[in-house]
Coordinates of N, CA and C in Angstrom, one line a residue:
M1 N -73.8 -21.9 -30.1 CA -72.5 -22.4 -30.4 C -71.7 -21.2 -30.9
I2 N -70.5 -21.1 -30.3 CA -69.5 -20.1 -30.8 C -68.3 -20.8 -31.4
V3 N -67.9 -20.4 -32.6 CA -66.7 -21.0 -33.3 C -65.7 -20.0 -33.6
G4 N -64.4 -20.3 -33.3 CA -63.3 -19.5 -33.7 C -62.3 -20.3 -34.6
Y5 N -61.7 -19.6 -35.5 CA -60.8 -20.3 -36.5 C -59.6 -19.4 -36.8
D6 N -58.4 -19.9 -36.8 CA -57.3 -19.1 -37.1 C -56.2 -19.9 -37.9
L7 N -55.3 -19.3 -38.6 CA -54.2 -19.9 -39.3 C -52.9 -19.5 -38.7
Y8 N -52.0 -20.4 -38.7 CA -50.6 -20.0 -38.3 C -49.7 -20.5 -39.3
H9 N -48.8 -19.6 -39.8 CA -47.8 -19.9 -40.9 C -46.5 -20.1 -40.2
D10 N -46.0 -21.4 -40.2 CA -44.8 -21.8 -39.5 C -43.6 -21.8 -40.4
S11 N -42.7 -20.8 -40.2 CA -41.5 -20.8 -41.0 C -40.5 -21.9 -40.8
T12 N -40.6 -22.5 -39.6 CA -39.7 -23.6 -39.3 C -40.1 -24.9 -40.0
L13 N -41.4 -25.0 -40.4 CA -41.9 -26.1 -41.1 C -41.9 -25.8 -42.6
H14 N -41.0 -25.0 -43.1 CA -40.9 -24.7 -44.5 C -42.2 -24.1 -45.1
G15 N -42.8 -23.2 -44.4 CA -44.0 -22.5 -44.9 C -45.3 -23.2 -44.7
K16 N -45.3 -24.3 -44.0 CA -46.6 -25.0 -43.8 C -47.5 -24.1 -43.0
T17 N -48.8 -24.3 -43.2 CA -49.8 -23.6 -42.5 C -50.6 -24.5 -41.7
I18 N -50.9 -24.1 -40.4 CA -51.6 -24.9 -39.5 C -52.9 -24.2 -39.2
G19 N -54.0 -24.9 -39.3 CA -55.3 -24.3 -38.9 C -55.8 -24.8 -37.6
A20 N -56.4 -23.9 -36.8 CA -56.9 -24.3 -35.5 C -58.3 -23.8 -35.3
C21 N -59.1 -24.7 -34.7 CA -60.5 -24.4 -34.6 C -60.9 -24.7 -33.1
V22 N -61.7 -23.8 -32.5 CA -62.2 -24.0 -31.2 C -63.7 -23.6 -31.2
S23 N -64.5 -24.4 -30.4 CA -65.9 -24.1 -30.4 C -66.5 -24.5 -29.0
T24 N -67.6 -23.9 -28.7 CA -68.3 -24.2 -27.5 C -69.1 -25.4 -27.7
T25 N -69.4 -26.2 -26.7 CA -70.2 -27.4 -26.9 C -71.4 -27.5 -26.0
D26 N -71.7 -26.5 -25.2 CA -72.8 -26.5 -24.3 C -73.6 -25.1 -24.4
Q27 N -74.7 -25.1 -23.9 CA -75.6 -23.9 -23.9 C -75.0 -22.7 -23.1
D28 N -74.3 -23.1 -22.0 CA -73.7 -22.0 -21.2 C -72.4 -21.5 -21.6
Y29 N -71.9 -22.0 -22.8 CA -70.6 -21.6 -23.3 C -69.4 -21.8 -22.4
T30 N -69.4 -22.9 -21.6 CA -68.4 -23.2 -20.6 C -67.6 -24.4 -20.9
Q31 N -68.0 -25.2 -21.9 CA -67.2 -26.4 -22.4 C -66.8 -26.2 -23.8
F32 N -65.5 -26.6 -24.1 CA -64.9 -26.3 -25.4 C -64.4 -27.5 -26.0
Y33 N -64.3 -27.5 -27.4 CA -63.6 -28.5 -28.2 C -62.6 -27.7 -29.1
S34 N -61.4 -28.3 -29.2 CA -60.5 -27.7 -30.1 C -59.7 -28.7 -30.9
Q35 N -59.2 -28.3 -32.0 CA -58.5 -29.2 -32.9 C -57.6 -28.4 -33.8
T36 N -56.4 -29.0 -34.2 CA -55.6 -28.4 -35.2 C -55.4 -29.3 -36.4
R37 N -55.0 -28.7 -37.5 CA -54.8 -29.5 -38.7 C -53.9 -28.8 -39.7
P38 N -52.9 -29.5 -40.2 CA -52.0 -28.9 -41.2 C -52.8 -28.6 -42.5
H39 N -52.5 -27.6 -43.2 CA -53.1 -27.2 -44.5 C -52.0 -27.5 -45.5
E40 N -52.4 -28.1 -46.6 CA -51.5 -28.3 -47.7 C -51.5 -27.0 -48.5
N41 N -52.6 -26.3 -48.6 CA -52.7 -25.1 -49.4 C -53.4 -24.1 -48.5
P42 N -52.8 -23.0 -48.1 CA -53.4 -22.0 -47.1 C -54.6 -21.3 -47.7
T43 N -54.9 -21.4 -49.0 CA -56.1 -20.8 -49.5 C -57.3 -21.7 -49.5
E44 N -57.1 -22.9 -49.0 CA -58.3 -23.9 -49.0 C -59.1 -23.7 -47.7
L45 N -59.4 -22.5 -47.3 CA -60.1 -22.3 -46.1 C -61.4 -23.1 -46.0
G46 N -62.2 -23.0 -47.1 CA -63.5 -23.7 -47.1 C -63.4 -25.2 -46.9
N47 N -62.5 -25.8 -47.5 CA -62.3 -27.3 -47.4 C -61.8 -27.6 -46.0
N48 N -60.9 -26.9 -45.5 CA -60.3 -27.2 -44.2 C -61.3 -26.9 -43.1
L49 N -62.0 -25.8 -43.2 CA -63.0 -25.4 -42.1 C -64.1 -26.5 -42.1
G50 N -64.5 -27.0 -43.3 CA -65.5 -28.0 -43.3 C -65.0 -29.3 -42.6
H51 N -63.7 -29.6 -42.5 CA -63.2 -30.7 -41.8 C -63.5 -30.6 -40.3
F52 N -63.4 -29.3 -39.8 CA -63.6 -29.1 -38.3 C -65.1 -29.1 -37.9
I53 N -65.9 -28.6 -38.8 CA -67.3 -28.4 -38.5 C -68.1 -29.5 -39.2
K54 N -68.6 -30.5 -38.5 CA -69.3 -31.6 -39.2 C -70.7 -31.7 -38.5

């Protein structure tokens, strides 16, 4: 499994931070799953990343 995670700081949403996670779901790395989630606190990486990876 390969997992990528990034944050986007949106100035139009009054400084809200959006987290995005993408991961492979098969052994050949050809199928993907992705999800986004708003962050209330951009320093909560551990808690927010845990939401994506269960």
